[in-house]
PDB file of C-alpha atoms in Angstrom:
ATOM      1  CA  GLU A   1     -22.059 -36.268  23.752  1.00  0.00           C
ATOM      2  CA  PRO A   2     -22.008 -37.732  20.227  1.00  0.00           C
ATOM      3  CA  GLU A   3     -20.229 -41.042  19.806  1.00  0.00           C
ATOM      4  CA  VAL A   4     -19.118 -43.354  17.062  1.00  0.00           C
ATOM      5  CA  THR A   5     -21.200 -46.528  17.127  1.00  0.00           C
ATOM      6  CA  GLN A   6     -20.413 -49.896  15.615  1.00  0.00           C
ATOM      7  CA  THR A   7     -22.398 -53.040  14.883  1.00  0.00           C
ATOM      8  CA  PRO A   8     -22.238 -55.877  15.532  1.00  0.00           C
ATOM      9  CA  SER A   9     -20.227 -55.928  18.732  1.00  0.00           C
ATOM     10  CA  HIS A  10     -19.186 -59.519  18.008  1.00  0.00           C
ATOM     11  CA  GLN A  11     -19.116 -61.507  14.791  1.00  0.00           C
ATOM     12  CA  VAL A  12     -18.160 -65.135  14.339  1.00  0.00           C
ATOM     13  CA  THR A  13     -17.718 -66.391  10.805  1.00  0.00           C
ATOM     14  CA  GLN A  14     -16.289 -69.289   8.879  1.00  0.00           C
ATOM     15  CA  MET A  15     -13.109 -68.858   6.888  1.00  0.00           C
ATOM     16  CA  GLY A  16     -13.891 -67.811   3.343  1.00  0.00           C
ATOM     17  CA  GLN A  17     -17.148 -66.083   4.237  1.00  0.00           C
ATOM     18  CA  GLU A  18     -17.840 -62.432   3.652  1.00  0.00           C
ATOM     19  CA  VAL A  19     -18.422 -60.086   6.559  1.00  0.00           C
ATOM     20  CA  ILE A  20     -19.618 -56.514   6.699  1.00  0.00           C
ATOM     21  CA  LEU A  21     -18.807 -54.390   9.700  1.00  0.00           C
ATOM     22  CA  ARG A  22     -20.882 -51.292  10.198  1.00  0.00           C
ATOM     23  CA  CYS A  23     -20.148 -47.934  11.736  1.00  0.00           C
ATOM     24  CA  VAL A  24     -22.094 -44.756  12.289  1.00  0.00           C
ATOM     25  CA  PRO A  25     -19.575 -41.904  12.575  1.00  0.00           C
ATOM     26  CA  ILE A  26     -20.210 -38.710  14.497  1.00  0.00           C
ATOM     27  CA  SER A  27     -22.676 -36.745  12.422  1.00  0.00           C
ATOM     28  CA  ASN A  28     -20.705 -33.612  11.511  1.00  0.00           C
ATOM     29  CA  HIS A  29     -17.470 -35.471  10.824  1.00  0.00           C
ATOM     30  CA  LEU A  30     -16.115 -35.739   7.320  1.00  0.00           C
ATOM     31  CA  TYR A  31     -13.199 -38.128   7.675  1.00  0.00           C
ATOM     32  CA  PHE A  32     -13.632 -41.787   8.452  1.00  0.00           C
ATOM     33  CA  TYR A  33     -11.193 -44.512   9.335  1.00  0.00           C
ATOM     34  CA  TRP A  34     -10.891 -48.199  10.032  1.00  0.00           C
ATOM     35  CA  TYR A  35      -8.243 -49.600  12.333  1.00  0.00           C
ATOM     36  CA  ARG A  36      -7.765 -53.073  13.682  1.00  0.00           C
ATOM     37  CA  GLN A  37      -6.159 -54.590  16.760  1.00  0.00           C
ATOM     38  CA  ILE A  38      -5.140 -58.204  16.676  1.00  0.00           C
ATOM     39  CA  LEU A  39      -5.209 -59.781  20.126  1.00  0.00           C
ATOM     40  CA  GLY A  40      -2.029 -58.868  21.939  1.00  0.00           C
ATOM     41  CA  GLN A  41      -0.875 -56.329  19.361  1.00  0.00           C
ATOM     42  CA  LYS A  42      -1.002 -52.618  18.637  1.00  0.00           C
ATOM     43  CA  VAL A  43      -3.811 -50.719  16.995  1.00  0.00           C
ATOM     44  CA  GLU A  44      -3.054 -50.627  13.253  1.00  0.00           C
ATOM     45  CA  PHE A  45      -4.341 -48.293  10.570  1.00  0.00           C
ATOM     46  CA  LEU A  46      -6.270 -49.877   7.715  1.00  0.00           C
ATOM     47  CA  VAL A  47      -7.868 -47.148   5.637  1.00  0.00           C
ATOM     48  CA  SER A  48      -9.056 -43.556   5.610  1.00  0.00           C
ATOM     49  CA  PHE A  49     -12.029 -42.271   3.645  1.00  0.00           C
ATOM     50  CA  TYR A  50     -13.097 -38.806   2.629  1.00  0.00           C
ATOM     51  CA  ASN A  51     -15.501 -37.395   0.089  1.00  0.00           C
ATOM     52  CA  ASN A  52     -16.686 -40.864  -0.875  1.00  0.00           C
ATOM     53  CA  GLU A  53     -13.299 -42.217  -1.733  1.00  0.00           C
ATOM     54  CA  ILE A  54     -10.322 -43.829  -0.097  1.00  0.00           C
ATOM     55  CA  SER A  55      -7.681 -41.255   0.732  1.00  0.00           C
ATOM     56  CA  GLU A  56      -5.088 -43.616   2.154  1.00  0.00           C
ATOM     57  CA  LYS A  57      -4.752 -47.312   2.859  1.00  0.00           C
ATOM     58  CA  SER A  58      -2.189 -49.529   4.504  1.00  0.00           C
ATOM     59  CA  GLU A  59      -0.580 -52.647   3.082  1.00  0.00           C
ATOM     60  CA  ILE A  60      -2.956 -54.682   5.234  1.00  0.00           C
ATOM     61  CA  PHE A  61      -5.892 -53.311   3.230  1.00  0.00           C
ATOM     62  CA  ASP A  62      -5.599 -55.624   0.253  1.00  0.00           C
ATOM     63  CA  ASP A  63      -8.136 -56.531  -2.406  1.00  0.00           C
ATOM     64  CA  GLN A  64     -10.168 -58.551   0.102  1.00  0.00           C
ATOM     65  CA  PHE A  65     -11.108 -55.349   1.899  1.00  0.00           C
ATOM     66  CA  SER A  66     -13.412 -52.614   0.747  1.00  0.00           C
ATOM     67  CA  VAL A  67     -15.133 -49.642   2.343  1.00  0.00           C
ATOM     68  CA  GLU A  68     -18.303 -47.872   1.453  1.00  0.00           C
ATOM     69  CA  ARG A  69     -20.553 -45.102   2.646  1.00  0.00           C
ATOM     70  CA  PRO A  70     -23.836 -46.294   1.197  1.00  0.00           C
ATOM     71  CA  ASP A  71     -25.925 -43.531   2.698  1.00  0.00           C
ATOM     72  CA  GLY A  72     -25.411 -40.380   4.667  1.00  0.00           C
ATOM     73  CA  SER A  73     -24.776 -42.098   7.962  1.00  0.00           C
ATOM     74  CA  ASN A  74     -23.282 -45.590   7.674  1.00  0.00           C
ATOM     75  CA  PHE A  75     -19.673 -46.384   6.924  1.00  0.00           C
ATOM     76  CA  THR A  76     -18.928 -50.043   6.248  1.00  0.00           C
ATOM     77  CA  LEU A  77     -15.917 -52.295   6.044  1.00  0.00           C
ATOM     78  CA  LYS A  78     -16.332 -55.434   3.970  1.00  0.00           C
ATOM     79  CA  ILE A  79     -13.982 -58.375   4.070  1.00  0.00           C
ATOM     80  CA  ARG A  80     -14.792 -60.435   1.025  1.00  0.00           C
ATOM     81  CA  SER A  81     -13.256 -63.789   1.925  1.00  0.00           C
ATOM     82  CA  THR A  82     -12.176 -63.923   5.524  1.00  0.00           C
ATOM     83  CA  LYS A  83      -8.997 -65.606   6.648  1.00  0.00           C
ATOM     84  CA  LEU A  84      -8.067 -66.879  10.071  1.00  0.00           C
ATOM     85  CA  GLU A  85      -5.616 -64.008  10.468  1.00  0.00           C
ATOM     86  CA  ASP A  86      -8.415 -61.480  10.010  1.00  0.00           C
ATOM     87  CA  SER A  87      -9.555 -62.286  13.548  1.00  0.00           C
ATOM     88  CA  ALA A  88      -9.186 -59.021  15.454  1.00  0.00           C
ATOM     89  CA  MET A  89     -11.008 -56.073  16.950  1.00  0.00           C
ATOM     90  CA  TYR A  90     -11.993 -53.652  14.222  1.00  0.00           C
ATOM     91  CA  PHE A  91     -12.379 -50.031  15.206  1.00  0.00           C
ATOM     92  CA  CYS A  92     -14.070 -47.309  13.244  1.00  0.00           C
ATOM     93  CA  ALA A  93     -13.022 -43.722  13.874  1.00  0.00           C
ATOM     94  CA  SER A  94     -14.142 -40.359  12.592  1.00  0.00           C
ATOM     95  CA  GLY A  95     -12.788 -36.830  12.640  1.00  0.00           C
ATOM     96  CA  ARG A  96     -13.865 -33.361  11.595  1.00  0.00           C
ATOM     97  CA  GLY A  97     -10.855 -32.543   9.499  1.00  0.00           C
ATOM     98  CA  ILE A  98      -7.485 -33.672   8.357  1.00  0.00           C
ATOM     99  CA  ASN A  99      -4.076 -32.909   9.747  1.00  0.00           C
ATOM    100  CA  GLN A 100      -3.919 -32.328  13.450  1.00  0.00           C
ATOM    101  CA  GLU A 101      -7.515 -33.253  14.037  1.00  0.00           C
ATOM    102  CA  THR A 102      -8.592 -35.682  16.714  1.00  0.00           C
ATOM    103  CA  GLN A 103      -9.994 -39.045  15.707  1.00  0.00           C
ATOM    104  CA  TYR A 104     -12.768 -40.478  17.855  1.00  0.00           C
ATOM    105  CA  PHE A 105     -13.062 -44.225  18.042  1.00  0.00           C
ATOM    106  CA  GLY A 106     -16.052 -46.508  18.270  1.00  0.00           C
ATOM    107  CA  PRO A 107     -16.307 -49.428  20.688  1.00  0.00           C
ATOM    108  CA  GLY A 108     -15.154 -51.937  18.095  1.00  0.00           C
ATOM    109  CA  THR A 109     -16.376 -55.146  16.525  1.00  0.00           C
ATOM    110  CA  ARG A 110     -14.703 -58.321  17.645  1.00  0.00           C
ATOM    111  CA  LEU A 111     -14.343 -60.570  14.605  1.00  0.00           C
ATOM    112  CA  LEU A 112     -13.524 -64.232  15.045  1.00  0.00           C
ATOM    113  CA  VAL A 113     -12.810 -66.297  11.950  1.00  0.00           C
ATOM    114  CA  LEU A 114     -12.992 -70.054  12.444  1.00  0.00           C
TER     115      LEU A 114
ATOM    116  CA  GLY B   1      -9.508 -57.614  26.833  1.00  0.00           C
ATOM    117  CA  GLU B   2      -7.671 -56.818  23.609  1.00  0.00           C
ATOM    118  CA  ASN B   3      -4.272 -56.687  25.235  1.00  0.00           C
ATOM    119  CA  VAL B   4      -4.282 -60.055  26.958  1.00  0.00           C
ATOM    120  CA  GLY B   5      -0.992 -61.669  26.166  1.00  0.00           C
ATOM    121  CA  LEU B   6       0.696 -58.436  25.152  1.00  0.00           C
ATOM    122  CA  HIS B   7       3.784 -57.883  27.230  1.00  0.00           C
ATOM    123  CA  LEU B   8       2.986 -54.302  28.015  1.00  0.00           C
ATOM    124  CA  PRO B   9       5.067 -52.112  30.264  1.00  0.00           C
ATOM    125  CA  THR B  10       3.114 -51.809  33.471  1.00  0.00           C
ATOM    126  CA  LEU B  11       2.923 -48.892  35.835  1.00  0.00           C
ATOM    127  CA  SER B  12       1.480 -49.529  39.274  1.00  0.00           C
ATOM    128  CA  VAL B  13       0.544 -46.542  41.408  1.00  0.00           C
ATOM    129  CA  GLN B  14      -1.289 -45.976  44.636  1.00  0.00           C
ATOM    130  CA  GLU B  15      -4.631 -44.257  44.489  1.00  0.00           C
ATOM    131  CA  GLY B  16      -4.130 -40.545  44.903  1.00  0.00           C
ATOM    132  CA  ASP B  17      -0.570 -40.521  43.607  1.00  0.00           C
ATOM    133  CA  ASN B  18       0.451 -38.923  40.333  1.00  0.00           C
ATOM    134  CA  SER B  19       1.166 -41.140  37.321  1.00  0.00           C
ATOM    135  CA  ILE B  20       3.592 -40.476  34.514  1.00  0.00           C
ATOM    136  CA  ILE B  21       3.339 -42.561  31.360  1.00  0.00           C
ATOM    137  CA  ASN B  22       6.038 -42.197  28.742  1.00  0.00           C
ATOM    138  CA  CYS B  23       6.185 -42.684  25.014  1.00  0.00           C
ATOM    139  CA  ALA B  24       9.053 -42.424  22.545  1.00  0.00           C
ATOM    140  CA  TYR B  25       8.362 -41.677  18.914  1.00  0.00           C
ATOM    141  CA  SER B  26      10.652 -42.129  15.979  1.00  0.00           C
ATOM    142  CA  ASN B  27       9.559 -39.725  13.266  1.00  0.00           C
ATOM    143  CA  SER B  28      10.886 -36.208  13.778  1.00  0.00           C
ATOM    144  CA  ALA B  29       8.410 -34.989  11.158  1.00  0.00           C
ATOM    145  CA  SER B  30       5.397 -36.022  13.260  1.00  0.00           C
ATOM    146  CA  ASP B  31       3.441 -32.914  14.112  1.00  0.00           C
ATOM    147  CA  TYR B  32       0.456 -34.115  16.088  1.00  0.00           C
ATOM    148  CA  PHE B  33       0.172 -36.472  19.016  1.00  0.00           C
ATOM    149  CA  ILE B  34      -2.744 -37.948  20.906  1.00  0.00           C
ATOM    150  CA  TRP B  35      -3.042 -39.928  24.096  1.00  0.00           C
ATOM    151  CA  TYR B  36      -5.755 -42.565  24.186  1.00  0.00           C
ATOM    152  CA  LYS B  37      -7.052 -44.652  27.061  1.00  0.00           C
ATOM    153  CA  GLN B  38      -8.319 -48.150  26.343  1.00  0.00           C
ATOM    154  CA  GLU B  39     -10.291 -50.086  28.905  1.00  0.00           C
ATOM    155  CA  SER B  40     -10.797 -53.792  28.506  1.00  0.00           C
ATOM    156  CA  GLY B  41     -13.311 -54.562  25.771  1.00  0.00           C
ATOM    157  CA  LYS B  42     -13.638 -50.960  24.640  1.00  0.00           C
ATOM    158  CA  GLY B  43     -12.299 -48.731  21.907  1.00  0.00           C
ATOM    159  CA  PRO B  44      -9.544 -46.157  22.382  1.00  0.00           C
ATOM    160  CA  GLN B  45     -10.907 -43.127  24.209  1.00  0.00           C
ATOM    161  CA  PHE B  46      -9.424 -39.702  23.494  1.00  0.00           C
ATOM    162  CA  ILE B  47      -7.729 -38.117  26.490  1.00  0.00           C
ATOM    163  CA  ILE B  48      -5.651 -35.200  25.262  1.00  0.00           C
ATOM    164  CA  ASP B  49      -3.725 -34.084  22.203  1.00  0.00           C
ATOM    165  CA  ILE B  50      -0.820 -31.773  21.474  1.00  0.00           C
ATOM    166  CA  ARG B  51       0.559 -30.153  18.361  1.00  0.00           C
ATOM    167  CA  SER B  52       4.243 -29.957  17.639  1.00  0.00           C
ATOM    168  CA  ASN B  53       4.343 -26.189  18.100  1.00  0.00           C
ATOM    169  CA  MET B  54       3.637 -26.703  21.800  1.00  0.00           C
ATOM    170  CA  ASP B  55       5.599 -28.420  24.545  1.00  0.00           C
ATOM    171  CA  LYS B  56       2.890 -28.665  27.180  1.00  0.00           C
ATOM    172  CA  ARG B  57      -0.855 -28.895  27.291  1.00  0.00           C
ATOM    173  CA  GLN B  58      -3.124 -29.344  30.263  1.00  0.00           C
ATOM    174  CA  GLY B  59      -6.553 -30.858  30.590  1.00  0.00           C
ATOM    175  CA  GLN B  60      -8.619 -31.929  33.526  1.00  0.00           C
ATOM    176  CA  ARG B  61      -6.218 -33.879  35.784  1.00  0.00           C
ATOM    177  CA  VAL B  62      -4.002 -34.654  32.794  1.00  0.00           C
ATOM    178  CA  THR B  63      -0.969 -32.937  31.295  1.00  0.00           C
ATOM    179  CA  VAL B  64       0.881 -33.879  28.153  1.00  0.00           C
ATOM    180  CA  LEU B  65       4.511 -32.893  27.692  1.00  0.00           C
ATOM    181  CA  LEU B  66       6.282 -32.996  24.351  1.00  0.00           C
ATOM    182  CA  ASN B  67      10.048 -32.938  24.020  1.00  0.00           C
ATOM    183  CA  LYS B  68      10.847 -32.777  20.329  1.00  0.00           C
ATOM    184  CA  THR B  69      14.586 -32.740  20.913  1.00  0.00           C
ATOM    185  CA  VAL B  70      14.561 -36.293  22.220  1.00  0.00           C
ATOM    186  CA  LYS B  71      11.301 -37.311  20.550  1.00  0.00           C
ATOM    187  CA  HIS B  72       9.559 -38.032  23.810  1.00  0.00           C
ATOM    188  CA  LEU B  73       5.989 -37.634  24.935  1.00  0.00           C
ATOM    189  CA  SER B  74       4.592 -38.074  28.414  1.00  0.00           C
ATOM    190  CA  LEU B  75       1.175 -38.164  30.002  1.00  0.00           C
ATOM    191  CA  GLN B  76       0.836 -37.063  33.592  1.00  0.00           C
ATOM    192  CA  ILE B  77      -2.282 -37.984  35.527  1.00  0.00           C
ATOM    193  CA  ALA B  78      -2.801 -36.141  38.782  1.00  0.00           C
ATOM    194  CA  ALA B  79      -4.400 -37.815  41.794  1.00  0.00           C
ATOM    195  CA  THR B  80      -4.785 -41.155  40.041  1.00  0.00           C
ATOM    196  CA  GLN B  81      -8.091 -42.900  40.643  1.00  0.00           C
ATOM    197  CA  PRO B  82      -9.157 -46.545  40.279  1.00  0.00           C
ATOM    198  CA  GLY B  83     -11.119 -45.560  37.183  1.00  0.00           C
ATOM    199  CA  ASP B  84      -7.851 -44.565  35.529  1.00  0.00           C
ATOM    200  CA  SER B  85      -6.790 -48.203  35.348  1.00  0.00           C
ATOM    201  CA  ALA B  86      -6.458 -49.005  31.649  1.00  0.00           C
ATOM    202  CA  VAL B  87      -3.961 -49.290  28.821  1.00  0.00           C
ATOM    203  CA  TYR B  88      -2.688 -45.940  27.602  1.00  0.00           C
ATOM    204  CA  PHE B  89      -1.502 -45.464  24.026  1.00  0.00           C
ATOM    205  CA  CYS B  90       0.263 -42.573  22.438  1.00  0.00           C
ATOM    206  CA  ALA B  91      -0.458 -42.054  18.754  1.00  0.00           C
ATOM    207  CA  GLU B  92       1.290 -39.818  16.252  1.00  0.00           C
ATOM    208  CA  ASN B  93       0.418 -38.356  12.923  1.00  0.00           C
ATOM    209  CA  ARG B  94       3.556 -39.024  10.922  1.00  0.00           C
ATOM    210  CA  GLU B  95       2.477 -37.285   7.768  1.00  0.00           C
ATOM    211  CA  PRO B  96       2.161 -33.563   8.387  1.00  0.00           C
ATOM    212  CA  GLY B  97       0.151 -31.849   5.727  1.00  0.00           C
ATOM    213  CA  GLY B  98      -0.818 -35.124   4.167  1.00  0.00           C
ATOM    214  CA  GLY B  99      -2.857 -38.066   5.335  1.00  0.00           C
ATOM    215  CA  ASN B 100      -4.252 -38.319   8.820  1.00  0.00           C
ATOM    216  CA  LYS B 101      -3.219 -41.874   9.549  1.00  0.00           C
ATOM    217  CA  LEU B 102      -2.372 -42.373  13.209  1.00  0.00           C
ATOM    218  CA  THR B 103       0.467 -44.648  14.226  1.00  0.00           C
ATOM    219  CA  PHE B 104       0.016 -46.136  17.674  1.00  0.00           C
ATOM    220  CA  GLY B 105       2.627 -47.074  20.229  1.00  0.00           C
ATOM    221  CA  THR B 106       2.604 -50.362  22.093  1.00  0.00           C
ATOM    222  CA  GLY B 107       0.831 -49.011  25.152  1.00  0.00           C
ATOM    223  CA  THR B 108       1.370 -48.950  28.899  1.00  0.00           C
ATOM    224  CA  GLN B 109      -0.838 -50.751  31.379  1.00  0.00           C
ATOM    225  CA  LEU B 110      -1.695 -48.499  34.323  1.00  0.00           C
ATOM    226  CA  LYS B 111      -2.787 -50.288  37.488  1.00  0.00           C
ATOM    227  CA  VAL B 112      -4.140 -48.252  40.357  1.00  0.00           C
ATOM    228  CA  GLU B 113      -3.836 -49.899  43.731  1.00  0.00           C
ATOM    229  CA  LEU B 114      -6.183 -49.007  46.532  1.00  0.00           C
TER     230      LEU B 114
END
Protein backbone atom coordinates (compact mmCIF):
# COMPACT_ATOMS: atom_id res chain seq x y z
CA GLU A 1 0.00 0.00 0.00
CA PRO A 2 1.53 3.36 -0.98
CA GLU A 3 2.55 5.64 1.86
CA VAL A 4 3.75 9.15 2.41
CA THR A 5 7.38 9.11 3.52
CA GLN A 6 9.33 11.81 5.30
CA THR A 7 13.00 12.45 6.00
CA PRO A 8 14.69 12.92 8.33
CA SER A 9 12.75 11.32 11.15
CA HIS A 10 14.54 13.58 13.65
CA GLN A 11 16.35 16.86 13.20
CA VAL A 12 18.18 18.87 15.83
CA THR A 13 19.29 22.36 14.90
CA GLN A 14 20.53 25.55 16.44
CA MET A 15 18.28 28.58 16.61
CA GLY A 16 18.72 30.73 13.54
CA GLN A 17 19.75 27.86 11.29
CA GLU A 18 17.89 26.82 8.19
CA VAL A 19 16.25 23.42 7.97
CA ILE A 20 14.68 21.57 5.09
CA LEU A 21 12.17 18.84 5.76
CA ARG A 22 11.50 16.42 2.96
CA CYS A 23 8.46 14.45 1.95
CA VAL A 24 7.63 12.02 -0.81
CA PRO A 25 3.84 12.10 -1.30
CA ILE A 26 1.83 9.20 -2.66
CA SER A 27 2.63 9.04 -6.35
CA ASN A 28 -0.75 9.73 -7.97
CA HIS A 29 -1.72 12.46 -5.52
CA LEU A 30 -1.94 16.05 -6.64
CA TYR A 31 -2.49 17.96 -3.42
CA PHE A 32 0.16 18.30 -0.76
CA TYR A 33 0.09 19.66 2.75
CA TRP A 34 2.25 20.43 5.74
CA TYR A 35 0.90 20.31 9.27
CA ARG A 36 2.68 20.57 12.57
CA GLN A 37 2.03 19.34 16.09
CA ILE A 38 3.75 21.08 18.95
CA LEU A 39 4.29 18.76 21.90
CA GLY A 40 1.09 18.54 23.88
CA GLN A 41 -1.03 20.37 21.32
CA LYS A 42 -3.32 19.70 18.38
CA VAL A 43 -2.30 19.05 14.81
CA GLU A 44 -2.30 22.42 13.02
CA PHE A 45 -2.50 23.22 9.33
CA LEU A 46 0.43 25.10 7.83
CA VAL A 47 0.08 25.13 4.06
CA SER A 48 -1.48 23.41 1.07
CA PHE A 49 0.12 23.14 -2.35
CA TYR A 50 -1.27 22.32 -5.75
CA ASN A 51 -0.07 22.75 -9.30
CA ASN A 52 3.28 24.08 -8.12
CA GLU A 53 1.89 26.86 -6.03
CA ILE A 54 0.56 27.51 -2.57
CA SER A 55 -3.21 27.29 -2.52
CA GLU A 56 -3.73 28.17 1.13
CA LYS A 57 -1.59 28.95 4.15
CA SER A 58 -2.22 29.58 7.81
CA GLU A 59 -1.04 32.53 9.88
CA ILE A 60 1.68 30.28 11.27
CA PHE A 61 3.21 30.04 7.78
CA ASP A 62 5.04 33.34 7.79
CA ASP A 63 7.92 34.55 5.65
CA GLN A 64 10.33 32.18 7.40
CA PHE A 65 8.56 29.23 5.82
CA SER A 66 8.56 28.16 2.22
CA VAL A 67 7.54 25.06 0.29
CA GLU A 68 8.78 23.67 -2.95
CA ARG A 69 8.34 20.71 -5.23
CA PRO A 70 11.74 20.67 -6.87
CA ASP A 71 11.14 17.54 -8.90
CA GLY A 72 8.32 15.18 -9.63
CA SER A 73 8.48 13.37 -6.33
CA ASN A 74 9.80 15.46 -3.43
CA PHE A 75 7.86 18.08 -1.55
CA THR A 76 9.90 20.18 0.88
CA LEU A 77 9.28 22.54 3.74
CA LYS A 78 12.04 25.03 4.46
CA ILE A 79 12.31 27.05 7.63
CA ARG A 80 14.78 29.79 6.89
CA SER A 81 15.78 30.89 10.38
CA THR A 82 14.50 28.54 13.02
CA LYS A 83 13.16 29.72 16.34
CA LEU A 84 12.79 27.81 19.57
CA GLU A 85 9.02 27.76 19.09
CA ASP A 86 9.41 25.95 15.77
CA SER A 87 10.19 22.78 17.73
CA ALA A 88 7.41 20.36 16.81
CA MET A 89 6.50 17.31 14.80
CA TYR A 90 6.02 18.26 11.17
CA PHE A 91 3.70 16.10 9.12
CA CYS A 92 3.41 15.99 5.38
CA ALA A 93 0.13 14.83 3.87
CA SER A 94 -1.11 14.23 0.36
CA GLY A 95 -4.47 13.71 -1.29
CA ARG A 96 -5.86 12.91 -4.71
CA GLY A 97 -8.24 15.82 -4.95
CA ILE A 98 -9.72 18.75 -3.18
CA ASN A 99 -12.92 19.04 -1.22
CA GLN A 100 -14.03 15.92 0.54
CA GLU A 101 -10.91 13.99 -0.28
CA THR A 102 -8.94 12.08 2.30
CA GLN A 103 -5.50 13.30 3.28
CA TYR A 104 -2.89 10.67 4.07
CA PHE A 105 -0.18 11.59 6.52
CA GLY A 106 3.47 10.68 6.69
CA PRO A 107 5.22 9.54 9.86
CA GLY A 108 6.51 13.02 10.64
CA THR A 109 9.81 14.73 11.29
CA ARG A 110 10.56 15.67 14.86
CA LEU A 111 12.31 19.04 14.82
CA LEU A 112 14.12 20.26 17.91
CA VAL A 113 15.50 23.79 17.90
CA LEU A 114 18.08 24.51 20.58
CA GLY B 1 4.83 10.52 22.11
CA GLU B 2 3.50 13.77 20.67
CA ASN B 3 0.69 14.07 23.18
CA VAL B 4 2.68 13.76 26.38
CA GLY B 5 1.53 16.52 28.63
CA LEU B 6 -1.70 17.12 26.74
CA HIS B 7 -4.64 16.76 29.06
CA LEU B 8 -6.60 14.58 26.73
CA PRO B 9 -9.95 13.06 27.56
CA THR B 10 -9.27 9.41 28.20
CA LEU B 11 -11.49 6.46 27.49
CA SER B 12 -10.58 3.17 29.13
CA VAL B 13 -12.27 0.02 27.89
CA GLN B 14 -11.86 -3.68 28.42
CA GLU B 15 -10.59 -5.74 25.54
CA GLY B 16 -13.52 -7.03 23.56
CA ASP B 17 -15.89 -4.26 24.57
CA ASN B 18 -17.16 -1.62 22.17
CA SER B 19 -15.69 1.89 22.31
CA ILE B 20 -17.42 5.13 21.49
CA ILE B 21 -15.31 8.24 20.98
CA ASN B 22 -17.07 11.56 20.60
CA CYS B 23 -16.24 14.82 18.90
CA ALA B 24 -18.07 18.13 18.76
CA TYR B 25 -17.48 20.50 15.88
CA SER B 26 -18.34 24.14 15.66
CA ASN B 27 -18.73 25.03 12.00
CA SER B 28 -22.14 24.13 10.61
CA ALA B 29 -20.74 24.65 7.11
CA SER B 30 -18.22 21.81 7.49
CA ASP B 31 -19.05 19.16 4.94
CA TYR B 32 -16.41 16.49 5.37
CA PHE B 33 -15.10 14.74 8.44
CA ILE B 34 -12.32 12.27 9.04
CA TRP B 35 -11.30 10.17 12.00
CA TYR B 36 -7.58 9.63 12.47
CA LYS B 37 -5.71 7.34 14.83
CA GLN B 38 -2.32 8.44 16.13
CA GLU B 39 -0.02 6.02 17.88
CA SER B 40 2.91 7.30 19.87
CA GLY B 41 5.69 8.54 17.61
CA LYS B 42 3.68 8.13 14.42
CA GLY B 43 1.66 10.28 12.06
CA PRO B 44 -2.13 10.41 11.98
CA GLN B 45 -3.49 7.28 10.31
CA PHE B 46 -6.75 7.48 8.37
CA ILE B 47 -9.53 5.36 9.83
CA ILE B 48 -12.79 6.43 8.23
CA ASP B 49 -14.43 9.49 6.72
CA ILE B 50 -17.96 10.75 6.21
CA ARG B 51 -19.53 13.42 4.06
CA SER B 52 -22.20 15.74 5.34
CA ASN B 53 -24.88 14.19 3.15
CA MET B 54 -24.64 11.02 5.22
CA ASP B 55 -25.35 10.30 8.87
CA LYS B 56 -23.66 6.92 9.17
CA ARG B 57 -20.83 5.08 7.54
CA GLN B 58 -19.38 1.71 8.39
CA GLY B 59 -15.94 0.26 7.89
CA GLN B 60 -14.22 -2.78 9.23
CA ARG B 61 -15.00 -2.81 12.98
CA VAL B 62 -15.59 0.95 12.91
CA THR B 63 -18.68 3.08 12.42
CA VAL B 64 -18.86 6.84 12.20
CA LEU B 65 -22.07 8.66 13.07
CA LEU B 66 -22.72 12.27 12.14
CA ASN B 67 -25.42 14.36 13.77
CA LYS B 68 -25.50 17.69 11.99
CA THR B 69 -28.31 19.02 14.13
CA VAL B 70 -26.12 19.10 17.21
CA LYS B 71 -22.81 19.19 15.35
CA HIS B 72 -21.61 15.93 16.80
CA LEU B 73 -19.49 13.15 15.40
CA SER B 74 -18.75 9.79 16.96
CA LEU B 75 -16.49 6.87 16.23
CA GLN B 76 -17.58 3.44 17.34
CA ILE B 77 -15.03 0.64 17.50
CA ALA B 78 -16.44 -2.85 17.85
CA ALA B 79 -14.65 -5.53 19.86
CA THR B 80 -11.84 -3.21 20.91
CA GLN B 81 -8.38 -4.75 20.78
CA PRO B 82 -5.09 -3.79 22.47
CA GLY B 83 -3.83 -2.56 19.11
CA ASP B 84 -6.59 0.06 19.13
CA SER B 85 -4.87 1.90 21.97
CA ALA B 86 -3.96 5.32 20.59
CA VAL B 87 -5.10 8.92 20.43
CA TYR B 88 -8.08 9.45 18.14
CA PHE B 89 -8.66 12.77 16.40
CA CYS B 90 -11.62 13.98 14.46
CA ALA B 91 -10.85 16.45 11.69
CA GLU B 92 -13.20 18.61 9.66
CA ASN B 93 -13.01 20.41 6.39
CA ARG B 94 -14.49 23.78 7.26
CA GLU B 95 -14.37 25.25 3.80
CA PRO B 96 -16.75 23.39 1.52
CA GLY B 97 -16.01 24.02 -2.10
CA GLY B 98 -12.85 25.87 -1.28
CA GLY B 99 -9.60 24.88 0.33
CA ASN B 100 -8.99 21.45 1.76
CA LYS B 101 -7.46 22.52 5.04
CA LEU B 102 -8.34 20.12 7.85
CA THR B 103 -9.02 21.42 11.33
CA PHE B 104 -8.26 18.88 14.03
CA GLY B 105 -9.93 18.38 17.38
CA THR B 106 -8.01 17.92 20.60
CA GLY B 107 -8.14 14.14 20.54
CA THR B 108 -9.19 11.35 22.87
CA GLN B 109 -6.79 8.84 24.37
CA LEU B 110 -8.17 5.31 24.11
CA LYS B 111 -6.70 2.79 26.53
CA VAL B 112 -7.57 -0.86 26.12
CA GLU B 113 -7.24 -2.92 29.26
CA LEU B 114 -6.61 -6.62 29.08
